Amino acid sequence: MPHRDASLKFRRSLIMAVLLFAACAVFAQTACYAAAKNVLFINSYSYDFDTVPTVINGVKEELAGVASIHYLFMNSKYISVKLAEQLLEAQLDVQMKEFHYDAVILGDDTAFDFAMRNRRKYFQNMPIIFENINSEAKAKEAAADPQITGLVETFPMRGTIELARRIMPEAKRVVAVTDDSLAARGSVQQCRDAMKYFHGLALETLDCSKLCTERIVAKAASYGPETILIFTVFGVDGSGRHYSLPDGVRLITDAARVP
């Protein structure tokens, strides 16, 4: 597993490279206007989610002196997606009357999906930059539009499973630890796509959103050397308890008898 700081720095550098390119293109097209440029940043989560401050700091650095940035947070790790979207719509209905935006940045899957469904209402003819969405297929489809660009959050699934198989030669299956969020579905699909390289290994999921904490712990503890555990995205369990990324990892690793 890469060192967390190095991973975040690498992710930030990629995001900023795409963001800088996209922002320069957007503002070059509107350079003849004297009015200040405004960028709307909509994030699926809250400011205290693990990666969000890193991304925001990078965005601020790249757009300093170029544009003003307005932030909206959907907080979908702690409230339902339905409620998060309703609250976001209420804010956008007011904000879009007050401000003209030259571009929108979308953080993670929930914000991206909302924007794509409501593009005509809120983001018509507006350049869209996405970051850290988990579905490669969704990203490729969106990026076919010349006004949309961004980055997918991909995991080294194939390399991880290859390494795990060398460590655990008795393995017969891969179990992806996940929940039912949009980000989790994209991550599990990445795992599913990698499985085509591994004949003799079956893929299963441990959907923590359907189990209480005690059942998750018991299930994780039940796996033996025939199982490769892959932690994808897990932020909420079946009892409605929410977990930060470190807390979710800790719950599984403390319970499991395998790596």
C-alpha positions as a LaTeX table, in Angstrom:
\begin{tabular}{lrrr}
\hline
Residue & $x$ (\AA) & $y$ (\AA) & $z$ (\AA) \\
\hline
Met1 & 0.00 & 0.00 & 0.00 \\
Pro2 & 1.55 & 3.38 & $-0.96$ \\
His3 & 2.40 & 5.84 & 1.78 \\
Arg4 & $-0.70$ & 8.01 & 2.26 \\
Asp5 & 1.15 & 11.34 & 1.95 \\
Ala6 & 2.82 & 10.29 & $-1.29$ \\
Ser7 & $-0.50$ & 9.04 & $-2.65$ \\
Leu8 & $-2.25$ & 12.31 & $-1.84$ \\
Lys9 & 0.56 & 14.38 & $-3.36$ \\
Phe10 & 0.46 & 12.32 & $-6.54$ \\
Arg11 & $-3.32$ & 12.57 & $-6.77$ \\
Arg12 & $-3.19$ & 16.30 & $-6.17$ \\
Ser13 & $-0.54$ & 16.80 & $-8.86$ \\
Leu14 & $-2.68$ & 14.94 & $-11.41$ \\
Ile15 & $-5.81$ & 16.83 & $-10.48$ \\
Met16 & $-4.03$ & 20.15 & $-10.61$ \\
Ala17 & $-2.49$ & 19.40 & $-14.00$ \\
Val18 & $-5.92$ & 18.70 & $-15.51$ \\
Leu19 & $-7.52$ & 21.57 & $-13.63$ \\
Leu20 & $-4.88$ & 24.07 & $-14.72$ \\
Phe21 & $-5.20$ & 23.01 & $-18.35$ \\
Ala22 & $-9.00$ & 23.16 & $-18.25$ \\
Ala23 & $-9.09$ & 26.45 & $-16.36$ \\
Cys24 & $-6.62$ & 28.10 & $-18.74$ \\
Ala25 & $-8.76$ & 26.99 & $-21.69$ \\
Val26 & $-11.92$ & 28.32 & $-20.05$ \\
Phe27 & $-10.47$ & 31.68 & $-19.12$ \\
Ala28 & $-8.55$ & 32.12 & $-22.36$ \\
Gln29 & $-11.87$ & 31.94 & $-24.18$ \\
Thr30 & $-13.27$ & 34.71 & $-21.99$ \\
Ala31 & $-10.14$ & 36.82 & $-21.65$ \\
Cys32 & $-11.71$ & 39.75 & $-23.50$ \\
Tyr33 & $-14.10$ & 40.32 & $-20.61$ \\
Ala34 & $-13.00$ & 42.55 & $-17.76$ \\
Ala35 & $-15.39$ & 41.02 & $-15.24$ \\
Ala36 & $-13.94$ & 38.72 & $-12.57$ \\
Lys37 & $-14.26$ & 35.02 & $-13.25$ \\
Asn38 & $-16.22$ & 32.78 & $-10.90$ \\
Val39 & $-15.79$ & 29.04 & $-10.46$ \\
Leu40 & $-18.27$ & 26.87 & $-8.58$ \\
Phe41 & $-16.79$ & 23.91 & $-6.68$ \\
Ile42 & $-19.34$ & 21.26 & $-5.66$ \\
Asn43 & $-18.06$ & 18.39 & $-3.55$ \\
Ser44 & $-19.96$ & 15.22 & $-2.77$ \\
Tyr45 & $-18.73$ & 15.15 & 0.81 \\
Ser46 & $-17.90$ & 17.64 & 3.56 \\
Tyr47 & $-14.77$ & 19.71 & 4.06 \\
Asp48 & $-13.43$ & 17.33 & 6.72 \\
Phe49 & $-13.52$ & 14.25 & 4.45 \\
Asp50 & $-9.99$ & 12.84 & 4.13 \\
Thr51 & $-9.00$ & 14.08 & 0.65 \\
Val52 & $-11.16$ & 17.19 & 0.30 \\
Pro53 & $-8.86$ & 19.77 & 1.99 \\
Thr54 & $-5.94$ & 18.61 & $-0.17$ \\
Val55 & $-7.94$ & 19.08 & $-3.36$ \\
Ile56 & $-9.31$ & 22.46 & $-2.27$ \\
Asn57 & $-5.85$ & 23.78 & $-1.37$ \\
Gly58 & $-4.59$ & 22.76 & $-4.81$ \\
Val59 & $-7.55$ & 24.41 & $-6.53$ \\
Lys60 & $-6.95$ & 27.62 & $-4.59$ \\
Glu61 & $-3.27$ & 27.66 & $-5.57$ \\
Glu62 & $-3.93$ & 27.09 & $-9.27$ \\
Leu63 & $-6.74$ & 29.65 & $-9.56$ \\
Ala64 & $-5.24$ & 32.33 & $-7.29$ \\
Gly65 & $-5.54$ & 35.66 & $-9.05$ \\
Val66 & $-7.47$ & 34.03 & $-11.90$ \\
Ala67 & $-10.92$ & 33.36 & $-10.45$ \\
Ser68 & $-13.04$ & 33.50 & $-7.33$ \\
Ile69 & $-14.15$ & 30.10 & $-6.07$ \\
His70 & $-17.49$ & 29.39 & $-4.40$ \\
Tyr71 & $-17.88$ & 26.13 & $-2.49$ \\
Leu72 & $-20.87$ & 23.87 & $-1.91$ \\
Phe73 & $-20.68$ & 20.59 & 0.02 \\
Met74 & $-23.29$ & 17.84 & $-0.33$ \\
Asn75 & $-22.20$ & 15.99 & 2.84 \\
Ser76 & $-23.39$ & 12.70 & 1.33 \\
Lys77 & $-21.23$ & 10.62 & 3.67 \\
Tyr78 & $-23.49$ & 11.59 & 6.56 \\
Ile79 & $-26.90$ & 12.25 & 5.04 \\
Ser80 & $-28.82$ & 10.40 & 2.34 \\
Val81 & $-28.07$ & 11.18 & $-1.29$ \\
Lys82 & $-31.71$ & 12.16 & $-1.79$ \\
Leu83 & $-31.58$ & 14.73 & 1.01 \\
Ala84 & $-28.14$ & 15.93 & $-0.11$ \\
Glu85 & $-29.47$ & 16.59 & $-3.61$ \\
Gln86 & $-32.55$ & 18.39 & $-2.31$ \\
Leu87 & $-30.42$ & 20.69 & $-0.16$ \\
Leu88 & $-28.01$ & 21.32 & $-3.03$ \\
Glu89 & $-30.87$ & 22.21 & $-5.37$ \\
Ala90 & $-32.19$ & 24.72 & $-2.84$ \\
Gln91 & $-28.77$ & 26.37 & $-2.63$ \\
Leu92 & $-28.25$ & 26.39 & $-6.40$ \\
Asp93 & $-31.68$ & 27.89 & $-7.04$ \\
Val94 & $-30.61$ & 30.91 & $-5.01$ \\
Gln95 & $-26.93$ & 31.02 & $-5.95$ \\
Met96 & $-27.38$ & 30.75 & $-9.71$ \\
Lys97 & $-29.56$ & 33.87 & $-9.63$ \\
Glu98 & $-26.89$ & 35.81 & $-7.76$ \\
Phe99 & $-23.77$ & 34.74 & $-9.66$ \\
His100 & $-22.62$ & 33.88 & $-13.16$ \\
Tyr101 & $-20.17$ & 30.97 & $-13.17$ \\
Asp102 & $-17.55$ & 30.44 & $-15.86$ \\
Ala103 & $-16.90$ & 26.81 & $-14.90$ \\
Val104 & $-17.88$ & 24.17 & $-12.35$ \\
Ile105 & $-15.61$ & 21.66 & $-10.61$ \\
Leu106 & $-17.28$ & 18.48 & $-9.36$ \\
Gly107 & $-15.71$ & 16.42 & $-6.60$ \\
Asp108 & $-16.52$ & 12.68 & $-6.56$ \\
Asp109 & $-19.44$ & 10.67 & $-7.87$ \\
Thr110 & $-22.52$ & 12.09 & $-6.14$ \\
Ala111 & $-21.83$ & 15.66 & $-7.27$ \\
Phe112 & $-20.92$ & 14.46 & $-10.76$ \\
Asp113 & $-24.10$ & 12.41 & $-11.20$ \\
Phe114 & $-26.25$ & 15.27 & $-9.92$ \\
Ala115 & $-24.62$ & 17.73 & $-12.33$ \\
Met116 & $-25.04$ & 15.43 & $-15.32$ \\
Arg117 & $-28.75$ & 14.92 & $-14.58$ \\
Asn118 & $-29.34$ & 18.63 & $-13.95$ \\
Arg119 & $-26.94$ & 20.06 & $-16.49$ \\
Arg120 & $-29.58$ & 21.79 & $-18.57$ \\
Lys121 & $-31.09$ & 23.46 & $-15.52$ \\
Tyr122 & $-27.91$ & 24.66 & $-13.81$ \\
Phe123 & $-24.84$ & 24.16 & $-16.01$ \\
Gln124 & $-25.96$ & 24.70 & $-19.60$ \\
Asn125 & $-23.01$ & 25.63 & $-21.87$ \\
Met126 & $-20.69$ & 25.67 & $-18.87$ \\
Pro127 & $-17.29$ & 23.90 & $-18.85$ \\
Ile128 & $-17.32$ & 21.03 & $-16.35$ \\
Ile129 & $-14.26$ & 19.59 & $-14.62$ \\
Phe130 & $-14.66$ & 16.42 & $-12.55$ \\
Glu131 & $-12.21$ & 14.90 & $-10.11$ \\
Asn132 & $-12.02$ & 11.58 & $-8.28$ \\
Ile133 & $-15.05$ & 9.85 & $-9.76$ \\
Asn134 & $-14.77$ & 6.09 & $-9.54$ \\
Ser135 & $-16.47$ & 4.87 & $-12.70$ \\
Glu136 & $-14.14$ & 4.71 & $-15.72$ \\
Ala137 & $-17.05$ & 4.05 & $-18.08$ \\
Lys138 & $-18.94$ & 7.08 & $-16.78$ \\
Ala139 & $-15.87$ & 9.29 & $-17.20$ \\
Lys140 & $-15.20$ & 8.17 & $-20.77$ \\
Glu141 & $-18.81$ & 8.78 & $-21.75$ \\
Ala142 & $-18.84$ & 12.25 & $-20.20$ \\
Ala143 & $-15.45$ & 13.25 & $-21.63$ \\
Ala144 & $-16.76$ & 12.69 & $-25.16$ \\
Asp145 & $-18.35$ & 16.11 & $-24.68$ \\
Pro146 & $-15.71$ & 18.78 & $-25.45$ \\
Gln147 & $-16.92$ & 20.88 & $-22.50$ \\
Ile148 & $-16.23$ & 18.12 & $-19.96$ \\
Thr149 & $-12.87$ & 16.86 & $-18.70$ \\
Gly150 & $-11.44$ & 15.41 & $-15.50$ \\
Leu151 & $-9.88$ & 12.52 & $-13.64$ \\
Val152 & $-10.99$ & 9.08 & $-12.54$ \\
Glu153 & $-9.98$ & 7.72 & $-9.13$ \\
Thr154 & $-8.56$ & 4.36 & $-10.17$ \\
Phe155 & $-7.07$ & 1.74 & $-7.90$ \\
Pro156 & $-4.20$ & $-0.62$ & $-8.87$ \\
Met157 & $-6.56$ & $-3.59$ & $-8.68$ \\
Arg158 & $-4.69$ & $-5.93$ & $-11.01$ \\
Gly159 & $-1.32$ & $-5.36$ & $-9.35$ \\
Thr160 & $-2.83$ & $-5.66$ & $-5.87$ \\
Ile161 & $-4.50$ & $-8.98$ & $-6.67$ \\
Glu162 & $-1.31$ & $-10.28$ & $-8.30$ \\
Leu163 & 0.64 & $-9.42$ & $-5.15$ \\
Ala164 & $-2.02$ & $-10.92$ & $-2.89$ \\
Arg165 & $-2.03$ & $-14.13$ & $-4.92$ \\
Arg166 & 1.73 & $-14.51$ & $-4.47$ \\
Ile167 & 1.36 & $-13.97$ & $-0.73$ \\
Met168 & $-1.72$ & $-16.22$ & $-0.51$ \\
Pro169 & $-1.27$ & $-19.02$ & $-3.09$ \\
Glu170 & $-4.24$ & $-20.96$ & $-1.64$ \\
Ala171 & $-6.68$ & $-18.18$ & $-2.48$ \\
Lys172 & $-9.81$ & $-19.18$ & $-4.38$ \\
Arg173 & $-11.75$ & $-15.93$ & $-4.26$ \\
Val174 & $-11.51$ & $-12.17$ & $-3.96$ \\
Val175 & $-13.93$ & $-10.42$ & $-1.59$ \\
Ala176 & $-14.39$ & $-6.67$ & $-2.18$ \\
Val177 & $-15.31$ & $-4.80$ & 1.02 \\
Thr178 & $-17.77$ & $-2.12$ & $-0.02$ \\
Asp179 & $-21.06$ & $-0.33$ & 0.61 \\
Asp180 & $-23.89$ & 0.75 & $-1.73$ \\
Ser181 & $-22.65$ & 4.26 & $-2.56$ \\
Leu182 & $-21.98$ & 5.49 & $-6.10$ \\
Ala183 & $-18.24$ & 5.62 & $-5.41$ \\
Ala184 & $-18.30$ & 2.05 & $-4.12$ \\
Arg185 & $-20.09$ & 0.76 & $-7.19$ \\
Gly186 & $-17.47$ & 2.28 & $-9.45$ \\
Ser187 & $-14.67$ & 0.83 & $-7.33$ \\
Val188 & $-16.20$ & $-2.65$ & $-7.35$ \\
Gln189 & $-16.51$ & $-2.42$ & $-11.12$ \\
Gln190 & $-12.79$ & $-1.68$ & $-11.30$ \\
Cys191 & $-12.22$ & $-4.84$ & $-9.26$ \\
Arg192 & $-14.58$ & $-6.79$ & $-11.52$ \\
Asp193 & $-12.73$ & $-5.56$ & $-14.60$ \\
Ala194 & $-9.41$ & $-6.72$ & $-13.14$ \\
Met195 & $-10.74$ & $-10.23$ & $-12.46$ \\
Lys196 & $-10.53$ & $-11.16$ & $-16.15$ \\
Tyr197 & $-6.79$ & $-11.61$ & $-15.64$ \\
Phe198 & $-7.23$ & $-14.16$ & $-12.85$ \\
His199 & $-8.64$ & $-17.52$ & $-13.87$ \\
Gly200 & $-9.58$ & $-19.68$ & $-10.93$ \\
Leu201 & $-10.47$ & $-16.74$ & $-8.66$ \\
Ala202 & $-14.12$ & $-15.90$ & $-7.98$ \\
Leu203 & $-15.30$ & $-12.40$ & $-7.02$ \\
Glu204 & $-17.67$ & $-11.73$ & $-4.15$ \\
Thr205 & $-18.63$ & $-8.57$ & $-2.26$ \\
Leu206 & $-18.99$ & $-7.83$ & 1.41 \\
Asp207 & $-21.63$ & $-5.09$ & 1.28 \\
Cys208 & $-21.28$ & $-3.46$ & 4.68 \\
Ser209 & $-24.31$ & $-1.24$ & 4.07 \\
Lys210 & $-26.50$ & $-4.33$ & 4.58 \\
Leu211 & $-24.92$ & $-5.46$ & 7.86 \\
Cys212 & $-24.64$ & $-4.13$ & 11.40 \\
Thr213 & $-21.19$ & $-3.50$ & 12.87 \\
Glu214 & $-21.13$ & $-6.83$ & 14.75 \\
Arg215 & $-22.01$ & $-8.79$ & 11.60 \\
Ile216 & $-19.32$ & $-6.97$ & 9.60 \\
Val217 & $-16.72$ & $-7.83$ & 12.22 \\
Ala218 & $-17.86$ & $-11.45$ & 12.36 \\
Lys219 & $-17.85$ & $-11.76$ & 8.58 \\
Ala220 & $-14.38$ & $-10.22$ & 8.23 \\
Ala221 & $-13.09$ & $-12.57$ & 10.93 \\
Ser222 & $-14.52$ & $-15.63$ & 9.15 \\
Tyr223 & $-12.26$ & $-15.38$ & 6.09 \\
Gly224 & $-9.28$ & $-17.69$ & 5.89 \\
Pro225 & $-6.30$ & $-18.10$ & 3.52 \\
Glu226 & $-8.64$ & $-19.00$ & 0.65 \\
Thr227 & $-9.84$ & $-15.37$ & 0.56 \\
Ile228 & $-8.17$ & $-12.20$ & $-0.69$ \\
Leu229 & $-9.80$ & $-9.16$ & 0.95 \\
Ile230 & $-9.83$ & $-5.94$ & $-1.06$ \\
Phe231 & $-10.96$ & $-2.77$ & 0.71 \\
Thr232 & $-12.66$ & $-0.52$ & $-1.87$ \\
Val233 & $-15.09$ & 2.08 & $-0.48$ \\
Phe234 & $-16.90$ & 1.62 & 2.84 \\
Gly235 & $-18.40$ & 4.58 & 4.68 \\
Val236 & $-21.68$ & 3.39 & 6.21 \\
Asp237 & $-23.02$ & 0.15 & 7.65 \\
Gly238 & $-26.52$ & $-1.33$ & 7.77 \\
Ser239 & $-27.31$ & 0.24 & 11.13 \\
Gly240 & $-26.67$ & 3.71 & 9.70 \\
Arg241 & $-23.32$ & 4.20 & 11.45 \\
His242 & $-20.87$ & 6.28 & 9.41 \\
Tyr243 & $-17.14$ & 5.69 & 9.17 \\
Ser244 & $-14.26$ & 7.88 & 8.08 \\
Leu245 & $-11.84$ & 6.20 & 5.69 \\
Pro246 & $-9.30$ & 5.38 & 8.46 \\
Asp247 & $-12.07$ & 4.11 & 10.77 \\
Gly248 & $-13.51$ & 1.84 & 8.08 \\
Val249 & $-10.10$ & 0.39 & 7.28 \\
Arg250 & $-9.37$ & $-0.11$ & 10.98 \\
Leu251 & $-12.64$ & $-1.92$ & 11.59 \\
Ile252 & $-11.93$ & $-4.46$ & 8.85 \\
Thr253 & $-8.21$ & $-4.93$ & 9.49 \\
Asp254 & $-8.66$ & $-5.35$ & 13.24 \\
Ala255 & $-11.26$ & $-8.06$ & 12.65 \\
Ala256 & $-9.70$ & $-9.93$ & 9.72 \\
Arg257 & $-7.31$ & $-12.89$ & 10.05 \\
Val258 & $-5.95$ & $-12.35$ & 6.53 \\
Pro259 & $-4.17$ & $-9.32$ & 4.99 \\
\hline
\end{tabular}
